[in-house]
Structures are given as C-alpha cells and as structure tokens.
C-alpha cells in the first residue's frame, strides 16, 4: 500500500535479532531434537527487512552505526517515497519495556 500510493512513510526497524531480548537462550540449557532451532521470540537472524520494500519499488537502508542512521534518515526524508531502515542493534543492550527480562 505504501508503494502503490507512493506514501512518503519511513519505517524504522530496530533489529535486535528477536522480540524482547533476541535469542538469549543459554545453549547448555537447551536440549531435545529441536535444540538448534532459534527461540520462538527470535526473528530470522540476518533477515534483510530493508530489501523487502525494494522488491515492491520503495527504498531500503541497512544501518549499523549512528552516523549511518543520520544519513539514511536524511536521504529518506528527501526521497519522499516509502522507505524501510533496518537498524541493527545489540541484542543485549537495554531492557525490555515493563522490565520483563526475567520472563525471557
């Protein structure tokens, strides 16, 4: 819809590799036939969310540093078209909303 109507929307994905704290499972504590599978709270590691919008005709950016984010934002606002900025962040940085870390 964003691309079809050329809406100048900038979507920012703060990508920590998963929901809440990413995949913080301790490998020594995981057992069973599916032990190598990612945790259910994990996104696909290395997923290129920024390329999905490009497949439909929008613009995507992969960002890993603050100066790259500043540049991507500047270009995005100038482009006046749909954009996805995939910002890779440390999965161990910060805390979840509601202080739910004990439930992960």
Short mmCIF file of N, CA and C in Angstrom, two decimals:
data_model
loop_
_atom_site.label_atom_id
_atom_site.label_comp_id
_atom_site.label_asym_id
_atom_site.label_seq_id
_atom_site.Cartn_x
_atom_site.Cartn_y
_atom_site.Cartn_z
N UNK A 1 0.83 -1.18 0.00
CA UNK A 1 0.00 0.00 0.00
C UNK A 1 0.87 1.25 0.00
N UNK A 2 1.93 1.23 0.80
CA UNK A 2 2.84 2.39 0.83
C UNK A 2 3.40 2.69 -0.56
N UNK A 3 3.84 1.65 -1.25
CA UNK A 3 4.45 1.84 -2.56
C UNK A 3 3.38 2.14 -3.61
N UNK A 4 2.28 1.42 -3.55
CA UNK A 4 1.21 1.64 -4.54
C UNK A 4 0.79 3.11 -4.58
N UNK A 5 0.64 3.71 -3.40
CA UNK A 5 0.20 5.10 -3.33
C UNK A 5 1.36 6.07 -3.12
N UNK A 6 2.59 5.56 -3.19
CA UNK A 6 3.80 6.37 -3.02
C UNK A 6 3.72 7.27 -1.79
N UNK A 7 3.33 6.67 -0.68
CA UNK A 7 3.24 7.41 0.57
C UNK A 7 4.65 7.63 1.13
N UNK A 8 4.98 8.85 1.48
CA UNK A 8 6.33 9.14 1.97
C UNK A 8 6.50 8.75 3.45
N UNK A 9 6.39 7.46 3.71
CA UNK A 9 6.47 6.92 5.07
C UNK A 9 7.83 6.28 5.27
N UNK A 10 8.45 6.58 6.42
CA UNK A 10 9.72 5.97 6.78
C UNK A 10 9.47 5.01 7.94
N UNK A 11 9.73 3.72 7.70
CA UNK A 11 9.57 2.69 8.73
C UNK A 11 10.96 2.36 9.25
N UNK A 12 11.13 2.42 10.57
CA UNK A 12 12.43 2.10 11.17
C UNK A 12 12.26 0.82 11.98
N UNK A 13 13.05 -0.20 11.62
CA UNK A 13 13.06 -1.47 12.35
C UNK A 13 14.30 -1.46 13.24
N UNK A 14 14.10 -1.44 14.56
CA UNK A 14 15.23 -1.57 15.48
C UNK A 14 15.43 -3.06 15.68
N UNK A 15 16.35 -3.62 14.92
CA UNK A 15 16.52 -5.05 14.77
C UNK A 15 17.55 -5.59 15.75
N UNK A 16 17.05 -6.20 16.83
CA UNK A 16 17.94 -6.81 17.81
C UNK A 16 18.00 -8.33 17.63
N UNK A 17 17.50 -8.80 16.49
CA UNK A 17 17.53 -10.24 16.22
C UNK A 17 16.39 -10.99 16.87
N UNK A 18 15.44 -10.32 17.51
CA UNK A 18 14.33 -11.01 18.12
C UNK A 18 13.44 -10.10 18.93
N UNK A 19 12.33 -10.63 19.34
CA UNK A 19 11.40 -9.91 20.19
C UNK A 19 12.00 -9.86 21.60
N UNK A 20 11.73 -8.82 22.33
CA UNK A 20 12.30 -8.61 23.67
C UNK A 20 13.81 -8.62 23.57
N UNK A 21 14.49 -9.64 24.07
CA UNK A 21 15.94 -9.64 24.11
C UNK A 21 16.58 -10.47 23.03
N UNK A 22 15.91 -10.71 21.94
CA UNK A 22 16.51 -11.53 20.90
C UNK A 22 16.59 -12.98 21.35
N UNK A 23 17.56 -13.69 20.89
CA UNK A 23 17.73 -15.10 21.26
C UNK A 23 18.78 -15.19 22.35
N UNK A 24 18.35 -15.04 23.59
CA UNK A 24 19.28 -15.04 24.72
C UNK A 24 19.34 -16.38 25.43
N UNK A 25 18.93 -17.44 24.76
CA UNK A 25 18.95 -18.74 25.41
C UNK A 25 20.39 -19.19 25.63
N UNK A 26 20.60 -19.87 26.74
CA UNK A 26 21.90 -20.45 27.04
C UNK A 26 21.96 -21.80 26.33
N UNK A 27 22.88 -21.98 25.36
CA UNK A 27 22.93 -23.24 24.60
C UNK A 27 23.06 -24.48 25.47
N UNK A 28 23.68 -24.37 26.63
CA UNK A 28 23.85 -25.53 27.51
C UNK A 28 22.53 -25.96 28.14
N UNK A 29 21.55 -25.05 28.19
CA UNK A 29 20.27 -25.36 28.82
C UNK A 29 19.23 -25.88 27.84
N UNK A 30 19.55 -25.87 26.55
CA UNK A 30 18.59 -26.27 25.53
C UNK A 30 18.87 -27.71 25.12
N UNK A 31 17.83 -28.54 25.15
CA UNK A 31 18.01 -29.94 24.77
C UNK A 31 16.86 -30.39 23.89
N UNK A 32 16.94 -31.60 23.40
CA UNK A 32 15.87 -32.17 22.59
C UNK A 32 16.18 -32.12 21.11
N UNK A 33 15.28 -32.68 20.31
CA UNK A 33 15.54 -32.80 18.87
C UNK A 33 15.56 -31.45 18.13
N UNK A 34 15.01 -30.41 18.73
CA UNK A 34 14.95 -29.11 18.06
C UNK A 34 15.85 -28.09 18.74
N UNK A 35 16.88 -28.57 19.44
CA UNK A 35 17.73 -27.67 20.23
C UNK A 35 18.48 -26.65 19.38
N UNK A 36 18.68 -26.94 18.09
CA UNK A 36 19.39 -25.99 17.24
C UNK A 36 18.48 -24.94 16.62
N UNK A 37 17.17 -25.09 16.82
CA UNK A 37 16.23 -24.10 16.30
C UNK A 37 16.31 -22.82 17.14
N UNK A 38 16.05 -21.66 16.53
CA UNK A 38 16.06 -20.42 17.30
C UNK A 38 14.90 -20.39 18.29
N UNK A 39 15.01 -19.54 19.29
CA UNK A 39 13.92 -19.38 20.26
C UNK A 39 12.69 -18.84 19.55
N UNK A 40 11.50 -19.12 20.07
CA UNK A 40 10.29 -18.62 19.42
C UNK A 40 10.19 -17.10 19.39
N UNK A 41 10.96 -16.43 20.23
CA UNK A 41 10.95 -14.96 20.24
C UNK A 41 11.97 -14.38 19.27
N UNK A 42 12.65 -15.21 18.50
CA UNK A 42 13.68 -14.73 17.58
C UNK A 42 13.11 -14.42 16.21
N UNK A 43 13.63 -13.36 15.62
CA UNK A 43 13.39 -13.12 14.21
C UNK A 43 14.41 -13.95 13.46
N UNK A 44 14.32 -13.97 12.17
CA UNK A 44 15.32 -14.68 11.38
C UNK A 44 16.62 -13.89 11.47
N UNK A 45 17.65 -14.54 11.95
CA UNK A 45 18.93 -13.86 12.10
C UNK A 45 19.43 -13.38 10.74
N UNK A 46 19.79 -12.12 10.67
CA UNK A 46 20.30 -11.57 9.42
C UNK A 46 19.23 -11.28 8.38
N UNK A 47 17.95 -11.30 8.77
CA UNK A 47 16.88 -11.02 7.80
C UNK A 47 17.05 -9.61 7.23
N UNK A 48 16.91 -9.49 5.94
CA UNK A 48 17.11 -8.22 5.25
C UNK A 48 15.77 -7.50 5.06
N UNK A 49 15.23 -6.99 6.16
CA UNK A 49 13.93 -6.32 6.11
C UNK A 49 13.97 -5.13 5.16
N UNK A 50 15.12 -4.52 5.03
CA UNK A 50 15.28 -3.35 4.16
C UNK A 50 15.15 -3.68 2.67
N UNK A 51 15.37 -4.93 2.30
CA UNK A 51 15.26 -5.29 0.87
C UNK A 51 13.83 -5.62 0.47
N UNK A 52 12.98 -5.94 1.42
CA UNK A 52 11.59 -6.26 1.10
C UNK A 52 10.90 -5.07 0.44
N UNK A 53 11.07 -3.89 0.99
CA UNK A 53 10.43 -2.71 0.40
C UNK A 53 10.98 -2.44 -1.00
N UNK A 54 12.26 -2.77 -1.21
CA UNK A 54 12.85 -2.55 -2.54
C UNK A 54 12.22 -3.47 -3.58
N UNK A 55 11.83 -4.66 -3.17
CA UNK A 55 11.19 -5.59 -4.10
C UNK A 55 9.87 -5.02 -4.63
N UNK A 56 9.25 -4.12 -3.85
CA UNK A 56 7.99 -3.52 -4.27
C UNK A 56 8.17 -2.14 -4.88
N UNK A 57 9.40 -1.63 -4.89
CA UNK A 57 9.65 -0.34 -5.52
C UNK A 57 9.98 0.79 -4.56
N UNK A 58 10.10 0.48 -3.28
CA UNK A 58 10.49 1.50 -2.31
C UNK A 58 12.00 1.52 -2.17
N UNK A 59 12.48 2.16 -1.11
CA UNK A 59 13.92 2.26 -0.85
C UNK A 59 14.21 1.68 0.53
N UNK A 60 15.31 0.92 0.64
CA UNK A 60 15.70 0.33 1.91
C UNK A 60 17.12 0.67 2.28
N UNK A 61 17.37 0.76 3.58
CA UNK A 61 18.71 1.03 4.10
C UNK A 61 19.03 0.03 5.20
N UNK A 62 20.28 -0.41 5.23
CA UNK A 62 20.81 -1.24 6.32
C UNK A 62 21.76 -0.36 7.11
N UNK A 63 21.50 -0.23 8.41
CA UNK A 63 22.23 0.71 9.25
C UNK A 63 22.83 -0.04 10.43
N UNK A 64 24.09 0.27 10.76
CA UNK A 64 24.74 -0.35 11.89
C UNK A 64 25.43 0.62 12.82
N UNK A 65 25.38 1.92 12.51
CA UNK A 65 26.06 2.93 13.32
C UNK A 65 25.24 4.22 13.33
N UNK A 66 25.38 5.02 14.38
CA UNK A 66 24.60 6.27 14.47
C UNK A 66 24.76 7.21 13.27
N UNK A 67 25.98 7.34 12.75
CA UNK A 67 26.17 8.23 11.61
C UNK A 67 25.48 7.69 10.36
N UNK A 68 25.40 6.36 10.22
CA UNK A 68 24.68 5.76 9.10
C UNK A 68 23.18 6.02 9.23
N UNK A 69 22.67 5.97 10.45
CA UNK A 69 21.25 6.25 10.68
C UNK A 69 20.92 7.69 10.31
N UNK A 70 21.77 8.61 10.72
CA UNK A 70 21.56 10.02 10.41
C UNK A 70 21.51 10.23 8.90
N UNK A 71 22.43 9.61 8.19
CA UNK A 71 22.48 9.72 6.73
C UNK A 71 21.24 9.10 6.08
N UNK A 72 20.86 7.90 6.55
CA UNK A 72 19.69 7.21 6.00
C UNK A 72 18.41 8.02 6.23
N UNK A 73 18.28 8.61 7.41
CA UNK A 73 17.11 9.44 7.70
C UNK A 73 17.06 10.66 6.80
N UNK A 74 18.19 11.31 6.63
CA UNK A 74 18.26 12.49 5.77
C UNK A 74 17.86 12.15 4.34
N UNK A 75 18.42 11.07 3.81
CA UNK A 75 18.09 10.64 2.45
C UNK A 75 16.63 10.22 2.35
N UNK A 76 16.11 9.55 3.38
CA UNK A 76 14.73 9.08 3.37
C UNK A 76 13.74 10.23 3.30
N UNK A 77 13.97 11.26 4.11
CA UNK A 77 13.05 12.39 4.12
C UNK A 77 13.12 13.17 2.82
N UNK A 78 14.28 13.19 2.18
CA UNK A 78 14.44 13.87 0.90
C UNK A 78 13.80 13.09 -0.24
N UNK A 79 13.78 11.77 -0.13
CA UNK A 79 13.29 10.91 -1.22
C UNK A 79 11.79 11.06 -1.44
N UNK A 80 11.04 11.34 -0.36
CA UNK A 80 9.59 11.48 -0.45
C UNK A 80 8.93 10.24 -1.06
N UNK A 81 9.40 9.06 -0.65
CA UNK A 81 8.83 7.79 -1.10
C UNK A 81 8.90 6.82 0.07
N UNK A 82 8.26 5.65 -0.02
CA UNK A 82 8.30 4.67 1.06
C UNK A 82 9.71 4.14 1.31
N UNK A 83 10.09 4.09 2.58
CA UNK A 83 11.43 3.67 2.97
C UNK A 83 11.35 2.75 4.20
N UNK A 84 12.23 1.74 4.24
CA UNK A 84 12.43 0.94 5.44
C UNK A 84 13.89 1.05 5.81
N UNK A 85 14.15 1.43 7.07
CA UNK A 85 15.52 1.50 7.58
C UNK A 85 15.67 0.37 8.59
N UNK A 86 16.54 -0.58 8.29
CA UNK A 86 16.80 -1.74 9.14
C UNK A 86 18.02 -1.41 10.00
N UNK A 87 17.77 -1.05 11.26
CA UNK A 87 18.84 -0.64 12.18
C UNK A 87 19.24 -1.84 13.03
N UNK A 88 20.45 -2.32 12.82
CA UNK A 88 20.96 -3.46 13.59
C UNK A 88 21.46 -2.95 14.94
N UNK A 89 20.87 -3.47 16.02
CA UNK A 89 21.28 -3.07 17.36
C UNK A 89 21.73 -4.29 18.16
N UNK A 90 22.47 -4.05 19.22
CA UNK A 90 22.98 -5.11 20.08
C UNK A 90 21.82 -5.80 20.79
N UNK A 91 21.66 -7.11 20.65
CA UNK A 91 20.55 -7.80 21.30
C UNK A 91 20.66 -7.80 22.82
N UNK A 92 21.80 -7.46 23.36
CA UNK A 92 21.99 -7.46 24.81
C UNK A 92 21.94 -6.06 25.41
N UNK A 93 21.73 -5.04 24.58
CA UNK A 93 21.69 -3.66 25.08
C UNK A 93 20.29 -3.32 25.58
N UNK A 94 20.23 -2.53 26.61
CA UNK A 94 18.95 -2.03 27.10
C UNK A 94 18.14 -3.05 27.85
N UNK A 95 16.91 -2.67 28.14
CA UNK A 95 15.97 -3.53 28.87
C UNK A 95 14.63 -3.48 28.17
N UNK A 96 13.85 -4.52 28.30
CA UNK A 96 12.54 -4.57 27.68
C UNK A 96 11.58 -3.62 28.39
N UNK A 97 10.55 -3.22 27.68
CA UNK A 97 9.52 -2.40 28.31
C UNK A 97 8.83 -3.23 29.38
N UNK A 98 8.51 -2.64 30.48
CA UNK A 98 7.83 -3.35 31.55
C UNK A 98 8.76 -4.21 32.38
N UNK A 99 10.06 -4.13 32.11
CA UNK A 99 11.06 -4.89 32.88
C UNK A 99 10.72 -6.37 32.91
N UNK A 100 10.56 -6.97 31.71
CA UNK A 100 10.15 -8.36 31.58
C UNK A 100 11.34 -9.31 31.41
N UNK A 101 12.57 -8.82 31.61
CA UNK A 101 13.73 -9.66 31.31
C UNK A 101 13.73 -10.99 32.08
N UNK A 102 13.12 -11.05 33.24
CA UNK A 102 13.09 -12.30 33.99
C UNK A 102 12.18 -13.34 33.33
N UNK A 103 11.36 -12.93 32.38
CA UNK A 103 10.46 -13.87 31.72
C UNK A 103 11.02 -14.41 30.42
N UNK A 104 12.17 -13.91 29.98
CA UNK A 104 12.76 -14.37 28.72
C UNK A 104 13.49 -15.67 28.90
#
